[in-house]
Structures are given as C-alpha cells and as structure tokens.
Amino acid sequence: QVHLEESGGGLVQAGGSLRLSCAASGRTFSSYAMGWFRQAPGKEREFVAATRWSGGNTYYTDSVKGRFTISRDNAKNTVYLQMNSLKPEDTAVYYCATGVVTTPWRAFGYDYWGQGTQVTVSS
C-alpha cells in the first residue's frame, strides 16, 4: 500500500506562484511513475505533469509547459510541482498519483491517488 498526501494549495493572484508537494509513504518502487492531475469544476480530470522516482523523462501537458516544473526528492519520498505564472484557468483540485504505468500522461494505470489540494487563481 502507498499513501499520498498533497499540500501547498491555496489562493493566488494571476501571475503568482505556488509549489505543491506530494509526500508518499509505504512501499514505492523506483519504476513507479509520479503524476500530477487536476480537475476543474464541471470538467474531467486532466493530466498535468509526471516523472519517475528513478528519474529520466518528465512529461507535461502543453498548457503548462514553460510554467510548471515537476521534481522529486527521493530521500524525502516527495514530489513537487512548482507552478509559476499561474492563470485563472489553472484553478482546479490538484491530485498526485503513483503506480506502475507505461504512459504516465494517462490516469489509467495509476494505482494510488491522494485526496487532492485546491488551487484557486484569481484574475
């Protein structure tokens, strides 16, 4: 079992920054992917960014490229999502997830999910 806990959400003005954290506890493997997804009211959950505990490639959805950065601290079992130049359309509940996935940009295959953290960007 793996437990994920997100933190760092909040209210920020457009153009501001936030850093989300996702702390993992339990059994994790270097092959696991760590992903960030978000869900806005009335919309489906969408992929934001992903990486692997073992390093290697990172993945971003087009709308956040150049603004968001995913990183990890293996010693702390924590993955971060640095979000800069935030826009009102980034407003959503952000979830982290982990699992053995071959396509980290797809929610299918992620076995464990956090409870989510709210990010609200005011215009």
PDB file of N, CA, C and O in Angstrom, residues 31-71:
ATOM      1  N   SER A  31      10.620   2.221 -10.237  1.00  0.00           N
ATOM      2  CA  SER A  31       9.956   2.187 -11.541  1.00  0.00           C
ATOM      3  C   SER A  31       8.609   2.890 -11.541  1.00  0.00           C
ATOM      4  O   SER A  31       8.028   3.122 -12.591  1.00  0.00           O
ATOM      5  N   TYR A  32       8.141   3.232 -10.350  1.00  0.00           N
ATOM      6  CA  TYR A  32       6.849   3.905 -10.269  1.00  0.00           C
ATOM      7  C   TYR A  32       6.913   5.280 -10.917  1.00  0.00           C
ATOM      8  O   TYR A  32       7.891   6.010 -10.772  1.00  0.00           O
ATOM      9  N   ALA A  33       5.849   5.615 -11.573  1.00  0.00           N
ATOM     10  CA  ALA A  33       5.675   6.981 -12.066  1.00  0.00           C
ATOM     11  C   ALA A  33       4.953   7.798 -11.001  1.00  0.00           C
ATOM     12  O   ALA A  33       4.181   7.256 -10.199  1.00  0.00           O
ATOM     13  N   MET A  34       5.244   9.067 -10.980  1.00  0.00           N
ATOM     14  CA  MET A  34       4.529  10.011 -10.115  1.00  0.00           C
ATOM     15  C   MET A  34       3.908  11.060 -11.010  1.00  0.00           C
ATOM     16  O   MET A  34       4.610  11.719 -11.783  1.00  0.00           O
ATOM     17  N   GLY A  35       2.622  11.201 -10.914  1.00  0.00           N
ATOM     18  CA  GLY A  35       1.924  12.133 -11.778  1.00  0.00           C
ATOM     19  C   GLY A  35       1.111  13.148 -11.008  1.00  0.00           C
ATOM     20  O   GLY A  35       0.700  12.905  -9.875  1.00  0.00           O
ATOM     21  N   TRP A  36       0.939  14.286 -11.627  1.00  0.00           N
ATOM     22  CA  TRP A  36       0.025  15.316 -11.129  1.00  0.00           C
ATOM     23  C   TRP A  36      -1.110  15.446 -12.133  1.00  0.00           C
ATOM     24  O   TRP A  36      -0.874  15.554 -13.342  1.00  0.00           O
ATOM     25  N   PHE A  37      -2.316  15.435 -11.614  1.00  0.00           N
ATOM     26  CA  PHE A  37      -3.515  15.628 -12.407  1.00  0.00           C
ATOM     27  C   PHE A  37      -4.331  16.736 -11.763  1.00  0.00           C
ATOM     28  O   PHE A  37      -4.108  17.077 -10.609  1.00  0.00           O
ATOM     29  N   ARG A  38      -5.269  17.273 -12.504  1.00  0.00           N
ATOM     30  CA  ARG A  38      -6.131  18.300 -11.932  1.00  0.00           C
ATOM     31  C   ARG A  38      -7.548  18.150 -12.474  1.00  0.00           C
ATOM     32  O   ARG A  38      -7.751  17.618 -13.561  1.00  0.00           O
ATOM     33  N   GLN A  39      -8.473  18.636 -11.684  1.00  0.00           N
ATOM     34  CA  GLN A  39      -9.872  18.584 -12.090  1.00  0.00           C
ATOM     35  C   GLN A  39     -10.550  19.881 -11.708  1.00  0.00           C
ATOM     36  O   GLN A  39     -10.625  20.218 -10.516  1.00  0.00           O
ATOM     37  N   ALA A  40     -11.017  20.583 -12.713  1.00  0.00           N
ATOM     38  CA  ALA A  40     -11.761  21.821 -12.502  1.00  0.00           C
ATOM     39  C   ALA A  40     -13.244  21.496 -12.403  1.00  0.00           C
ATOM     40  O   ALA A  40     -13.693  20.461 -12.909  1.00  0.00           O
ATOM     41  N   PRO A  41     -14.028  22.371 -11.783  1.00  0.00           N
ATOM     42  CA  PRO A  41     -15.467  22.122 -11.647  1.00  0.00           C
ATOM     43  C   PRO A  41     -16.124  21.896 -13.006  1.00  0.00           C
ATOM     44  O   PRO A  41     -15.919  22.670 -13.941  1.00  0.00           O
ATOM     45  N   GLY A  42     -16.874  20.813 -13.106  1.00  0.00           N
ATOM     46  CA  GLY A  42     -17.594  20.516 -14.327  1.00  0.00           C
ATOM     47  C   GLY A  42     -16.748  19.949 -15.444  1.00  0.00           C
ATOM     48  O   GLY A  42     -17.247  19.754 -16.559  1.00  0.00           O
ATOM     49  N   LYS A  43     -15.480  19.684 -15.159  1.00  0.00           N
ATOM     50  CA  LYS A  43     -14.592  19.151 -16.193  1.00  0.00           C
ATOM     51  C   LYS A  43     -14.014  17.813 -15.762  1.00  0.00           C
ATOM     52  O   LYS A  43     -13.998  17.471 -14.574  1.00  0.00           O
ATOM     53  N   GLU A  44     -13.501  17.084 -16.736  1.00  0.00           N
ATOM     54  CA  GLU A  44     -12.870  15.816 -16.430  1.00  0.00           C
ATOM     55  C   GLU A  44     -11.466  16.035 -15.864  1.00  0.00           C
ATOM     56  O   GLU A  44     -10.839  17.073 -16.084  1.00  0.00           O
ATOM     57  N   ARG A  45     -11.013  15.027 -15.151  1.00  0.00           N
ATOM     58  CA  ARG A  45      -9.655  15.090 -14.631  1.00  0.00           C
ATOM     59  C   ARG A  45      -8.679  15.066 -15.803  1.00  0.00           C
ATOM     60  O   ARG A  45      -8.835  14.295 -16.744  1.00  0.00           O
ATOM     61  N   GLU A  46      -7.665  15.930 -15.729  1.00  0.00           N
ATOM     62  CA  GLU A  46      -6.709  16.005 -16.818  1.00  0.00           C
ATOM     63  C   GLU A  46      -5.278  15.895 -16.301  1.00  0.00           C
ATOM     64  O   GLU A  46      -4.971  16.284 -15.168  1.00  0.00           O
ATOM     65  N   PHE A  47      -4.426  15.388 -17.147  1.00  0.00           N
ATOM     66  CA  PHE A  47      -3.009  15.241 -16.843  1.00  0.00           C
ATOM     67  C   PHE A  47      -2.334  16.606 -16.794  1.00  0.00           C
ATOM     68  O   PHE A  47      -2.632  17.490 -17.608  1.00  0.00           O
ATOM     69  N   VAL A  48      -1.385  16.750 -15.857  1.00  0.00           N
ATOM     70  CA  VAL A  48      -0.610  17.981 -15.751  1.00  0.00           C
ATOM     71  C   VAL A  48       0.871  17.690 -15.994  1.00  0.00           C
ATOM     72  O   VAL A  48       1.482  18.282 -16.880  1.00  0.00           O
ATOM     73  N   ALA A  49       1.449  16.806 -15.196  1.00  0.00           N
ATOM     74  CA  ALA A  49       2.882  16.532 -15.297  1.00  0.00           C
ATOM     75  C   ALA A  49       3.174  15.176 -14.674  1.00  0.00           C
ATOM     76  O   ALA A  49       2.407  14.694 -13.842  1.00  0.00           O
ATOM     77  N   ALA A  50       4.315  14.588 -15.063  1.00  0.00           N
ATOM     78  CA  ALA A  50       4.698  13.304 -14.488  1.00  0.00           C
ATOM     79  C   ALA A  50       6.194  13.114 -14.566  1.00  0.00           C
ATOM     80  O   ALA A  50       6.880  13.706 -15.408  1.00  0.00           O
ATOM     81  N   THR A  51       6.700  12.266 -13.674  1.00  0.00           N
ATOM     82  CA  THR A  51       8.092  11.877 -13.678  1.00  0.00           C
ATOM     83  C   THR A  51       8.154  10.478 -13.072  1.00  0.00           C
ATOM     84  O   THR A  51       7.119   9.867 -12.803  1.00  0.00           O
ATOM     85  N   ARG A  52       9.360   9.975 -12.903  1.00  0.00           N
ATOM     86  CA  ARG A  52       9.529   8.681 -12.247  1.00  0.00           C
ATOM     87  C   ARG A  52      10.479   8.837 -11.072  1.00  0.00           C
ATOM     88  O   ARG A  52      11.342   9.713 -11.090  1.00  0.00           O
ATOM     89  N   TRP A  53      10.296   8.012 -10.066  1.00  0.00           N
ATOM     90  CA  TRP A  53      11.208   8.045  -8.932  1.00  0.00           C
ATOM     91  C   TRP A  53      12.651   7.794  -9.386  1.00  0.00           C
ATOM     92  O   TRP A  53      13.588   8.299  -8.774  1.00  0.00           O
ATOM     93  N   SER A  54      12.827   7.037 -10.428  1.00  0.00           N
ATOM     94  CA  SER A  54      14.167   6.713 -10.908  1.00  0.00           C
ATOM     95  C   SER A  54      14.769   7.821 -11.761  1.00  0.00           C
ATOM     96  O   SER A  54      15.935   7.732 -12.158  1.00  0.00           O
ATOM     97  N   GLY A  55      13.985   8.871 -12.003  1.00  0.00           N
ATOM     98  CA  GLY A  55      14.479   9.961 -12.843  1.00  0.00           C
ATOM     99  C   GLY A  55      14.138   9.716 -14.294  1.00  0.00           C
ATOM    100  O   GLY A  55      13.209   8.997 -14.619  1.00  0.00           O
ATOM    101  N   GLY A  56      14.888  10.325 -15.175  1.00  0.00           N
ATOM    102  CA  GLY A  56      14.599  10.160 -16.587  1.00  0.00           C
ATOM    103  C   GLY A  56      13.665  11.234 -17.093  1.00  0.00           C
ATOM    104  O   GLY A  56      13.693  12.371 -16.643  1.00  0.00           O
ATOM    105  N   ASN A  57      12.815  10.849 -17.988  1.00  0.00           N
ATOM    106  CA  ASN A  57      11.961  11.825 -18.662  1.00  0.00           C
ATOM    107  C   ASN A  57      10.940  12.450 -17.726  1.00  0.00           C
ATOM    108  O   ASN A  57      10.490  11.842 -16.757  1.00  0.00           O
ATOM    109  N   THR A  58      10.601  13.679 -18.047  1.00  0.00           N
ATOM    110  CA  THR A  58       9.464  14.332 -17.427  1.00  0.00           C
ATOM    111  C   THR A  58       8.457  14.629 -18.528  1.00  0.00           C
ATOM    112  O   THR A  58       8.809  14.741 -19.703  1.00  0.00           O
ATOM    113  N   TYR A  59       7.220  14.738 -18.139  1.00  0.00           N
ATOM    114  CA  TYR A  59       6.129  14.914 -19.096  1.00  0.00           C
ATOM    115  C   TYR A  59       5.239  16.046 -18.617  1.00  0.00           C
ATOM    116  O   TYR A  59       4.971  16.171 -17.422  1.00  0.00           O
ATOM    117  N   TYR A  60       4.778  16.861 -19.560  1.00  0.00           N
ATOM    118  CA  TYR A  60       3.906  17.977 -19.234  1.00  0.00           C
ATOM    119  C   TYR A  60       2.805  18.087 -20.283  1.00  0.00           C
ATOM    120  O   TYR A  60       3.023  17.831 -21.466  1.00  0.00           O
ATOM    121  N   THR A  61       1.647  18.496 -19.825  1.00  0.00           N
ATOM    122  CA  THR A  61       0.640  18.849 -20.794  1.00  0.00           C
ATOM    123  C   THR A  61       1.012  20.191 -21.412  1.00  0.00           C
ATOM    124  O   THR A  61       1.694  21.015 -20.787  1.00  0.00           O
ATOM    125  N   ASP A  62       0.601  20.405 -22.634  1.00  0.00           N
ATOM    126  CA  ASP A  62       1.049  21.593 -23.374  1.00  0.00           C
ATOM    127  C   ASP A  62       0.724  22.899 -22.656  1.00  0.00           C
ATOM    128  O   ASP A  62       1.513  23.860 -22.713  1.00  0.00           O
ATOM    129  N   SER A  63      -0.395  22.955 -21.993  1.00  0.00           N
ATOM    130  CA  SER A  63      -0.836  24.222 -21.408  1.00  0.00           C
ATOM    131  C   SER A  63       0.023  24.680 -20.229  1.00  0.00           C
ATOM    132  O   SER A  63      -0.071  25.833 -19.811  1.00  0.00           O
ATOM    133  N   VAL A  64       0.859  23.794 -19.686  1.00  0.00           N
ATOM    134  CA  VAL A  64       1.679  24.185 -18.535  1.00  0.00           C
ATOM    135  C   VAL A  64       3.168  24.191 -18.864  1.00  0.00           C
ATOM    136  O   VAL A  64       3.983  24.589 -18.017  1.00  0.00           O
ATOM    137  N   LYS A  65       3.529  23.789 -20.053  1.00  0.00           N
ATOM    138  CA  LYS A  65       4.949  23.767 -20.426  1.00  0.00           C
ATOM    139  C   LYS A  65       5.544  25.165 -20.324  1.00  0.00           C
ATOM    140  O   LYS A  65       4.966  26.140 -20.782  1.00  0.00           O
ATOM    141  N   GLY A  66       6.716  25.236 -19.712  1.00  0.00           N
ATOM    142  CA  GLY A  66       7.367  26.521 -19.524  1.00  0.00           C
ATOM    143  C   GLY A  66       6.915  27.262 -18.279  1.00  0.00           C
ATOM    144  O   GLY A  66       7.539  28.263 -17.889  1.00  0.00           O
ATOM    145  N   ARG A  67       5.849  26.809 -17.648  1.00  0.00           N
ATOM    146  CA  ARG A  67       5.352  27.459 -16.427  1.00  0.00           C
ATOM    147  C   ARG A  67       5.450  26.541 -15.207  1.00  0.00           C
ATOM    148  O   ARG A  67       5.710  27.013 -14.106  1.00  0.00           O
ATOM    149  N   PHE A  68       5.216  25.267 -15.398  1.00  0.00           N
ATOM    150  CA  PHE A  68       5.227  24.302 -14.299  1.00  0.00           C
ATOM    151  C   PHE A  68       6.476  23.425 -14.404  1.00  0.00           C
ATOM    152  O   PHE A  68       6.929  23.095 -15.500  1.00  0.00           O
ATOM    153  N   THR A  69       6.982  23.031 -13.241  1.00  0.00           N
ATOM    154  CA  THR A  69       8.127  22.119 -13.195  1.00  0.00           C
ATOM    155  C   THR A  69       7.873  21.035 -12.158  1.00  0.00           C
ATOM    156  O   THR A  69       7.564  21.349 -10.998  1.00  0.00           O
ATOM    157  N   ILE A  70       8.017  19.796 -12.569  1.00  0.00           N
ATOM    158  CA  ILE A  70       7.891  18.680 -11.640  1.00  0.00           C
ATOM    159  C   ILE A  70       9.284  18.241 -11.226  1.00  0.00           C
ATOM    160  O   ILE A  70      10.212  18.196 -12.037  1.00  0.00           O
ATOM    161  N   SER A  71       9.439  17.952  -9.948  1.00  0.00           N
ATOM    162  CA  SER A  71      10.724  17.495  -9.435  1.00  0.00           C
ATOM    163  C   SER A  71      10.471  16.524  -8.295  1.00  0.00           C
ATOM    164  O   SER A  71       9.341  16.396  -7.822  1.00  0.00           O
TER     165      SER A  71
END
